[in-house]
XYZ file of C-alpha atoms in Angstrom:
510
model
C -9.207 89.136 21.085
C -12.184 90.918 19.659
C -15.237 89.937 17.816
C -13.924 88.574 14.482
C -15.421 87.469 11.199
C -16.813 83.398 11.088
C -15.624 83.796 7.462
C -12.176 84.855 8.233
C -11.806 81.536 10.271
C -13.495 79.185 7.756
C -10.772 80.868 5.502
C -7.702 79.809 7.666
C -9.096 76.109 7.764
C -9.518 76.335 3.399
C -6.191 77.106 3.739
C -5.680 74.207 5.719
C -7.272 71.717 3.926
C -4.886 73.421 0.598
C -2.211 71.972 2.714
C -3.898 68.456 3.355
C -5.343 67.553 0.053
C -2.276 68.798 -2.090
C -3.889 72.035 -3.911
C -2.278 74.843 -4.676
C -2.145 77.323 -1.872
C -5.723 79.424 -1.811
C -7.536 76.839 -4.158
C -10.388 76.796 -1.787
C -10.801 80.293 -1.395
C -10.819 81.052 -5.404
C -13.332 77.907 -5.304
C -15.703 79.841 -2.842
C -15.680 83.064 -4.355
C -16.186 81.341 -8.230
C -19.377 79.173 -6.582
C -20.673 81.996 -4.690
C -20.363 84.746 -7.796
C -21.669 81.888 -9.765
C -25.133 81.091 -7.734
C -25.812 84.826 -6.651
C -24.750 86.311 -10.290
C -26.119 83.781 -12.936
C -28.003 81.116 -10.752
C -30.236 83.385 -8.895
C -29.981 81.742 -5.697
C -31.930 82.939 -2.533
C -29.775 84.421 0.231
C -29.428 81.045 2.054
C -28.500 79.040 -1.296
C -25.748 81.463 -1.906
C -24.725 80.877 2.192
C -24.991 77.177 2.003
C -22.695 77.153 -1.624
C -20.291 80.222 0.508
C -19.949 77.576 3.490
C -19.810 74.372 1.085
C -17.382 75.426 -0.858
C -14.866 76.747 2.279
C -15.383 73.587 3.574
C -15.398 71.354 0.729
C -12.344 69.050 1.905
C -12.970 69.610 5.961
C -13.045 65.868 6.042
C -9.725 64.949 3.999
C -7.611 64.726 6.914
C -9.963 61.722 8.123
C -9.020 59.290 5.843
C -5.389 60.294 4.859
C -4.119 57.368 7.609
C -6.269 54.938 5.537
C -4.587 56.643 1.838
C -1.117 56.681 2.742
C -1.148 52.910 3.947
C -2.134 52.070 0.414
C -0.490 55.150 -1.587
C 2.381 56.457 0.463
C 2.765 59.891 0.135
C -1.389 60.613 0.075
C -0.919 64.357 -0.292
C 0.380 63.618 -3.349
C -2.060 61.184 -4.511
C -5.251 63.488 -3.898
C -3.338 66.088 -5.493
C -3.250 63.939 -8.902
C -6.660 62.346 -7.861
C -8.482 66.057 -7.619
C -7.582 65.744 -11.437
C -8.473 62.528 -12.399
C -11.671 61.503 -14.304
C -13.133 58.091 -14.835
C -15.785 59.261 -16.861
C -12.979 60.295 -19.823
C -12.188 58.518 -22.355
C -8.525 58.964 -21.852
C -7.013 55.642 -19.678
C -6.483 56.415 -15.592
C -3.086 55.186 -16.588
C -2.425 57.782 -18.922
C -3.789 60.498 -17.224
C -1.974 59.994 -13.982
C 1.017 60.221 -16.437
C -0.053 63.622 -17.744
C -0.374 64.668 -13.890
C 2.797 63.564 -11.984
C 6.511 62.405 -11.688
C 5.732 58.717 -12.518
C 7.166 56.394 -14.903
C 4.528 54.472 -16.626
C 4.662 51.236 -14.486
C 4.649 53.125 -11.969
C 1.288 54.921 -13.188
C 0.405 51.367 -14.190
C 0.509 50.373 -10.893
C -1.180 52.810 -8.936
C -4.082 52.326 -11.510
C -4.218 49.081 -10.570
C -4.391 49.787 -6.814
C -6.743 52.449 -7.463
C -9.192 50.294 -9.025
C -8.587 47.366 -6.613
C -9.388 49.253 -3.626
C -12.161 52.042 -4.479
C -15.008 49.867 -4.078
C -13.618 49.048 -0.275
C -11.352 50.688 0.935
C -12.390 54.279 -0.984
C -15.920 53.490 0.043
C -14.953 53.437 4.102
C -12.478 56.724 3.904
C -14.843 58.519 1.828
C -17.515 57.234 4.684
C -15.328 58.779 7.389
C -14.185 61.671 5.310
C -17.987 62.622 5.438
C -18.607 61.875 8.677
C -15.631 64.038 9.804
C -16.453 66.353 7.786
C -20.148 66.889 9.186
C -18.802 66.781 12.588
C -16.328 69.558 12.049
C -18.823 71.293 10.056
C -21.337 71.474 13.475
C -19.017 72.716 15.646
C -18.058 75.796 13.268
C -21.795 77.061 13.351
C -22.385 76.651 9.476
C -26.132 76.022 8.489
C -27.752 72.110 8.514
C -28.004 72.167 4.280
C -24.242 73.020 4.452
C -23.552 69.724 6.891
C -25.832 67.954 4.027
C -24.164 69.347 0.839
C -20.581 68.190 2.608
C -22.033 64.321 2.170
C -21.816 65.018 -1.770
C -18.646 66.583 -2.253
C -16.962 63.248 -3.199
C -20.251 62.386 -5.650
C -20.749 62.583 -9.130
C -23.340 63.800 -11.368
C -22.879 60.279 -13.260
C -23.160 58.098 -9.972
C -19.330 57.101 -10.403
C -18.329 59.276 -7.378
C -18.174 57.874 -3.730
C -19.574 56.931 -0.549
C -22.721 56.072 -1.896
C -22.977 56.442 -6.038
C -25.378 59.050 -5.664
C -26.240 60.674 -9.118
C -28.204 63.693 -10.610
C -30.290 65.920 -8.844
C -30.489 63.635 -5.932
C -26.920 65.668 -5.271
C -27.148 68.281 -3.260
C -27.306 72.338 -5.645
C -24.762 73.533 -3.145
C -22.662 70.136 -3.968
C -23.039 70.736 -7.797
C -22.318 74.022 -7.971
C -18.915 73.591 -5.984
C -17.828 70.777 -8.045
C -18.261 72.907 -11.153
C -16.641 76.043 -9.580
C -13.601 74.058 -8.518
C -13.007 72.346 -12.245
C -13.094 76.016 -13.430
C -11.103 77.079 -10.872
C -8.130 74.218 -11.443
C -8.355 75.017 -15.447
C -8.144 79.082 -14.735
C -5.209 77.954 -12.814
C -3.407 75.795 -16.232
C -4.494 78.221 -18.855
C -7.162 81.077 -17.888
C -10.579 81.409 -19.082
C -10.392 79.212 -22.158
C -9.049 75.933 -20.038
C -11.550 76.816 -17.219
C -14.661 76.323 -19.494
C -13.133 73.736 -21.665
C -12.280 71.622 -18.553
C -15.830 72.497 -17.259
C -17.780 71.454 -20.664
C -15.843 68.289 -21.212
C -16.539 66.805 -17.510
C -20.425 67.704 -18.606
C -22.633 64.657 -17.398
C -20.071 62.611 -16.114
C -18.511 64.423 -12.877
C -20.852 67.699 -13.246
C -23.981 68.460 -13.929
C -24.729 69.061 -17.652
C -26.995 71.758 -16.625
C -24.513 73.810 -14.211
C -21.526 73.522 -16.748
C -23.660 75.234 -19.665
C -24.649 78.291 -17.480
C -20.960 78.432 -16.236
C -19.447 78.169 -19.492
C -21.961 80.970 -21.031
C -21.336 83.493 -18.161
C -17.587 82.426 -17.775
C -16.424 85.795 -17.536
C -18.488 86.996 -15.090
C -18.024 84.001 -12.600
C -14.204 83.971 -13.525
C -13.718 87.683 -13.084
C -12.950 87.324 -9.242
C -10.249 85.136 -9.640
C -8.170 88.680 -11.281
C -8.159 89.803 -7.260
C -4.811 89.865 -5.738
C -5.858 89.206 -2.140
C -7.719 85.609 -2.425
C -8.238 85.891 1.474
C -10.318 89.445 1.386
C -11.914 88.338 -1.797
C -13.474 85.141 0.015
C -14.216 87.665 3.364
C -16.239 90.406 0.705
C -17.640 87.436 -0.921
C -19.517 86.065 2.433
C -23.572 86.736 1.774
C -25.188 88.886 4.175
C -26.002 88.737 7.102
C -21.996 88.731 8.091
C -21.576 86.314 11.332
C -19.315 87.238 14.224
C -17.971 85.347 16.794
C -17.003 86.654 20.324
C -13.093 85.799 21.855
C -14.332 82.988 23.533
C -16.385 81.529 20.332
C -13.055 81.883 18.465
C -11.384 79.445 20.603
C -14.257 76.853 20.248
C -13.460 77.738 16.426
C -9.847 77.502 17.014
C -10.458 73.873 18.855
C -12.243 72.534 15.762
C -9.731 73.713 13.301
C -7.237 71.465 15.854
C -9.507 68.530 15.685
C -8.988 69.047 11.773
C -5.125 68.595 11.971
C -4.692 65.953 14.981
C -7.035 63.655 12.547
C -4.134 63.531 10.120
C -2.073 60.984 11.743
C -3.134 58.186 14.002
C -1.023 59.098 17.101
C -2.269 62.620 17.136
C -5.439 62.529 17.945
C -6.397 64.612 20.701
C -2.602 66.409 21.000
C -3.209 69.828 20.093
C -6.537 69.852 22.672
C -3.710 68.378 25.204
C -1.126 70.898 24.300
C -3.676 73.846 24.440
C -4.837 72.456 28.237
C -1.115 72.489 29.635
C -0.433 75.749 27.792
C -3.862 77.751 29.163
C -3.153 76.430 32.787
C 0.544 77.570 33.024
C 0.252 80.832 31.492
C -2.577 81.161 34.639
C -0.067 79.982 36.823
C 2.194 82.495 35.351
C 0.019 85.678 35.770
C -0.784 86.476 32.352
C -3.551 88.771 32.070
C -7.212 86.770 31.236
C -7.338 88.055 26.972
C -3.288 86.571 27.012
C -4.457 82.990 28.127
C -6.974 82.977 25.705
C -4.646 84.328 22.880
C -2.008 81.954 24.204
C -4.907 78.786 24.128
C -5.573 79.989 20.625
C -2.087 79.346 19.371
C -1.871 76.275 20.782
C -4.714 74.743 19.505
C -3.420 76.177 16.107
C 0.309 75.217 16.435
C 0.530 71.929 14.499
C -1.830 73.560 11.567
C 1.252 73.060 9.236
C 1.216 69.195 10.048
C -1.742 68.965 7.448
C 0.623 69.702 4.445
C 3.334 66.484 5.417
C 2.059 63.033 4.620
C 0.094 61.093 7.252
C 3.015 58.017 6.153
C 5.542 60.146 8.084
C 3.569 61.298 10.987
C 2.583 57.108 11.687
C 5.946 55.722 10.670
C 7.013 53.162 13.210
C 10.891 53.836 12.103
C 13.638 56.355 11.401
C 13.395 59.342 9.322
C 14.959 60.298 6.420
C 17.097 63.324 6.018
C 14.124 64.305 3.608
C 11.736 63.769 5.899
C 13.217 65.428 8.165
C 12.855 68.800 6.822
C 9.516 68.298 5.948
C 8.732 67.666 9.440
C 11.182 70.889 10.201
C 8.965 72.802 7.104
C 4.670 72.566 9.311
C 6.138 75.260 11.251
C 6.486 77.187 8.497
C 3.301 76.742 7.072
C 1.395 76.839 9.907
C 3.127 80.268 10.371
C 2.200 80.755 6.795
C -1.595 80.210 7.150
C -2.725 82.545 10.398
C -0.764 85.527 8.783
C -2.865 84.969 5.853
C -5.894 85.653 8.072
C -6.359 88.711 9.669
C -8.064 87.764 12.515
C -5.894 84.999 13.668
C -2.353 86.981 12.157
C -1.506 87.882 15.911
C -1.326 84.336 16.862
C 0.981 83.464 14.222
C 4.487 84.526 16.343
C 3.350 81.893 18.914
C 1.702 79.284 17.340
C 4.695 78.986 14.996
C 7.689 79.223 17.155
C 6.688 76.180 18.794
C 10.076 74.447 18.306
C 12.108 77.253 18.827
C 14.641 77.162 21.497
C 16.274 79.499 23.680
C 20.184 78.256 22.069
C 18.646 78.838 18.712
C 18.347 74.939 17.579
C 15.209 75.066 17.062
C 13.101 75.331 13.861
C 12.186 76.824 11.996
C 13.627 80.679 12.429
C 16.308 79.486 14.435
C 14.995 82.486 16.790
C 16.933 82.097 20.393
C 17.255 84.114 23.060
C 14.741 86.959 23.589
C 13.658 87.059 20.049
C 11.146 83.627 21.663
C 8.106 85.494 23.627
C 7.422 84.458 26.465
C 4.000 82.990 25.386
C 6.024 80.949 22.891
C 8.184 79.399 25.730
C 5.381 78.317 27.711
C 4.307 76.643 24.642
C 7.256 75.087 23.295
C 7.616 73.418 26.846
C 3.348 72.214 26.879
C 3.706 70.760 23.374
C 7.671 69.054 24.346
C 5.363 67.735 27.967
C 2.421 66.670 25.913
C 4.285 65.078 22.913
C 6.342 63.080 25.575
C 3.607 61.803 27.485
C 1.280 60.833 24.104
C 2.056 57.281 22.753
C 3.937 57.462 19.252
C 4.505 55.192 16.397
C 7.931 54.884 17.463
C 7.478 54.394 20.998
C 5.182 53.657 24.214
C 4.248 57.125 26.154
C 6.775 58.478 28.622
C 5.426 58.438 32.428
C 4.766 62.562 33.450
C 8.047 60.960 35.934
C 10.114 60.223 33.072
C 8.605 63.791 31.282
C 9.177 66.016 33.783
C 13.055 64.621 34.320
C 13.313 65.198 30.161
C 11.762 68.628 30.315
C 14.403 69.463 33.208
C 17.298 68.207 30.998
C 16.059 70.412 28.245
C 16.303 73.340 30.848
C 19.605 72.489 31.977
C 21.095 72.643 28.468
C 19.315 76.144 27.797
C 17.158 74.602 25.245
C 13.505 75.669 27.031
C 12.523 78.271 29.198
C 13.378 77.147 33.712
C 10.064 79.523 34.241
C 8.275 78.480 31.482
C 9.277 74.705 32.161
C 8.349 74.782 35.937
C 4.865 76.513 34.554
C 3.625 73.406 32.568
C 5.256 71.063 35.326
C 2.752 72.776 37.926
C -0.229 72.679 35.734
C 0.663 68.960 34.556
C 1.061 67.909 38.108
C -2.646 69.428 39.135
C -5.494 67.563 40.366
C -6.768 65.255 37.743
C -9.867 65.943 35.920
C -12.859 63.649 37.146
C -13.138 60.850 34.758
C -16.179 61.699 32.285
C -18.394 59.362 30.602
C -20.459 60.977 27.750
C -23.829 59.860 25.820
C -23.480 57.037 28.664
C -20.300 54.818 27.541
C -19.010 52.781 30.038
C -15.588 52.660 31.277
C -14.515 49.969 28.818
C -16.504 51.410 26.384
C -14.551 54.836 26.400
C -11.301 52.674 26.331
C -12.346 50.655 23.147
C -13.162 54.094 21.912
C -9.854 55.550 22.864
C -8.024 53.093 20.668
C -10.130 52.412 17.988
C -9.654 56.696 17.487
C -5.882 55.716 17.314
C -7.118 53.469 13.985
C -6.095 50.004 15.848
C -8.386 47.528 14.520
C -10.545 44.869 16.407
C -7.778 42.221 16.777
C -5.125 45.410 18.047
C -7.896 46.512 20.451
C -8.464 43.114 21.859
C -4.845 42.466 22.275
C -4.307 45.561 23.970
C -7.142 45.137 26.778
C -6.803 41.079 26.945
C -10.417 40.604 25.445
C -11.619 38.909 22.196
C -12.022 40.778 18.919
C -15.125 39.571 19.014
C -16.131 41.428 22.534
C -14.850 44.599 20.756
C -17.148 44.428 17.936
C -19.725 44.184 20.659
C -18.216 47.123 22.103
C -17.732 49.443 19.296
C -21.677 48.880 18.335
C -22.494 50.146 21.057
C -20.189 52.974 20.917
C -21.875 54.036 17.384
C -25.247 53.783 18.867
C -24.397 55.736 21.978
C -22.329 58.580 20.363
C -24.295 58.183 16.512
C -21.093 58.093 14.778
C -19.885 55.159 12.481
C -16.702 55.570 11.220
C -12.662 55.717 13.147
C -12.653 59.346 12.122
C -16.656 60.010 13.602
C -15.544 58.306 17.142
C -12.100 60.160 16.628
C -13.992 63.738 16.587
C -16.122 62.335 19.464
C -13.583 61.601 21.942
C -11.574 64.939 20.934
C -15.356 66.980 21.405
C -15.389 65.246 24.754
C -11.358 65.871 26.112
C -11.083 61.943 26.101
C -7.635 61.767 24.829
C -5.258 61.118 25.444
């Protein structure tokens, strides 16, 4: 891989987070290239404004897979829900009730009810996964290189200019510009989308001192033609890269897979028993295709794809990914449907469009049952086999909702079986075998946890709570507490989703 574009990567994870919050595909990149026309062209803003509202903007929901365990315990399907919530507005007069009726498929007690819940559980609940949407998101944010005001702008992207918005009620100018501006470029952005210009600034000017700020909305709506004018580009993806203020950044191949890494951090945060899979995956993959002879710049593409396999698993509620019991037939295809889309996202993005053939035909299989081509035979790459048989390995040997984690015995007699029948690859199969069964990595203790420490941490990443934690290690709930404070001081993270990040940063799972 050569030296690519940071922007072109921020743009696949946008894309991403389109998936995982329930926007319409490329939302995030019209959002970016609205904000940043709108603080270079009518704002004004210095070089590193417009960079900080450019990087803001890209990553404005970085942090929504954090907390989509947490929504779809309460809501179910949460993709859905944030897709209605990115339209809802407590400061209208109109009743939540009603709106949500405007917005979705439900009847009114239905609406009625999810009001109700909504209300009941913001101050608690919505306080602690905004909390650890933020603190996810400022985590991710550092390891993608953007600048410290961006990291501090992503702590007000859930705010309000009227206080009403969440973690902390912040209001006014005590919200970061970069914050404000984004917030006003995405309203415009989501009304251009229902009825062009007119329903942009409308929807803009009517959220004026409640969600945005007053100030902000009248520039927008007097220059709306200017700031809107982007949005008439066919390519959204090349009209975020052109948009990027100077000086461009570029990453080297190897910086791209510490890119790549954080972008799987993003996705393996979406369900509780993921955490830390695609890192495994990408380990097993990189070490057999070694094994295998493939030429140095092929493990690195092939550690690349894995790490960007399961980007599709964003789009497909966190309720099915954690469900203790059987899928539907329904669910089933949307399981069958985050190849697809992680397909769908790396071709998007030039830089990363090679890695799409292999990071997407992770469940093929050789007899052509796999998903979701139905390639077989030749028509699977070689790279691809080596992965399909990591992520089957990995997958087997990872607890699940559904079930305890298979023994690498119990694994490696599976993966044979799946030989045997001609489903996976015999090379590709005794590849990841070999680089399972290597010499264990030395156990690690970072920022100076303990051994029980990292274990607390371990589980409390999986979102197990106090009493689970206890159970599962044969100690109080109380001794945990004890524990997980001094995780957060140790590691300076406060939230499930800041220790999750941590132990994923550190190769502590699973």
């Amino acid at each position: 891989m050569e030296k690519v574009r940071l922007a072109e990567v921020l743009a696949a994870l946008s894309l991403t987070t389109d998936l995982a919050a329930g926007m319409t595909f490329e939302k995030g990149l019209r959002t970016c290239v609205v904000a940043t026309v709108f603080a270079r062209d009518v704002l004004a803003g210095d070089r590193e404004t417009c960079r900080v509202v450019y990087e803001t903007a890209l990553l404005r929901s970085v942090g929504c897979t954090s907390f989509a365990p947490e929504l779809a315990a309460i809501f179910g399907d949460e993709v859905a829900f944030q897709s209605a919530l990115k339209h809802l507005d407590p400061g209208d007069e109109v009743p939540l009730t009603e709106q949500l009726l405007r917005l979705g498929d439900w009847t009114r007690e239905q609406a009625q009810q999810l009001t109700d819940t909504l209300i009941q559980v913001l101050p608690t609940a919505g306080v602690e996964a905004m909390r650890n949407g933020c603190e996810a998101g400022r985590a991710l944010g550092s390891g993608l290189g953007v600048l410290p005001r961006t990291l501090a702008a992503l702590d007000d992207v859930y705010e309000r200019w009227d206080g009403q918005g969440i973690p902390l009620g912040a209001a006014g100018e005590h919200l970061s510009l970069a914050a404000r501006v984004v917030h006003v470029a995405e309203q415009g952005v989501l009304g251009h989308a229902q009825g062009g210009e007119p329903a942009a600034v409308s929807r803009v000017v009517r959220r004026a001192g409640g969600h945005l700020d007053p100030a902000l909305a009248r520039a927008f709506a007097a220059d709306a033609a200017k700031v809107l004018a982007p949005l008439r580009e066919p390519d959204a993806v090349a009209s975020a890269v052109a948009a990027e203020p100077p000086p461009y950044v570029t990453v080297s191949a190897e910086e791209v897979a510490g890119l790549c890494a954080v972008l799987g951090r993003f996705v393996d945060l979406k369900g509780t028993w993921l955490v830390g899979h695609s890192e495994h995956v990408a380990r097993l993959a990189e070490s057999a295709g070694r094994l295998g002879g493939l030429a140095a710049d092929e493990v690195t593409r092939l550690r690349c794809a894995a790490l960007l396999h399961d980007l599709g698993r964003a789009g497909i509620s966190a309720d099915v990914w954690d469900r203790p019991g059987p899928l539907s037939t329904a669910d089933m295809e949307r399981v069958r449907m985050h190849t697809y889309w992680t397909e769908r996202v790396l071709e998007r993005v030039p830089a990363l469009a090679a890695l799409a053939p292999v990071a997407a035909a992770h469940h093929e299989r050789l007899d052509g049952s796999g998903y979701h081509r139905g390639d077989a035979g030749t028509r699977v790459s070689p790279a691809a086999r080596i992965l399909a048989a990591a992520d089957v390995f990995a997958a087997l040997t990872e607890p699940r909702a559904h079930r305890e984690a298979f023994t690498a015995d119990e694994a490696a007699r599976h993966l044979t079986r799946e030989a045997d029948s001609g489903a996976l690859d015999r090379a590709a199969c005794d590849l990841v075998l070999r680089a399972a069964g290597g010499r264990p990595s030395p156990h690690r203790r970072p920022a100076g946890l303990t051994a029980r420490e990292i274990e607390v941490l371990r589980l409390a990443a999986r979102g197990l709570t106090n009493r689970q934690i206890g159970a599962e290690l044969s100690i109080s709930s109380r001794t945990v507490g004890h524990h997980l404070g001094h995780i957060y001081d140790k590691t300076g993270r406060r939230t499930r989703a800041g220790v999750a990040v941590f132990a994923m940063e550190q190769q502590l799972l699973p």
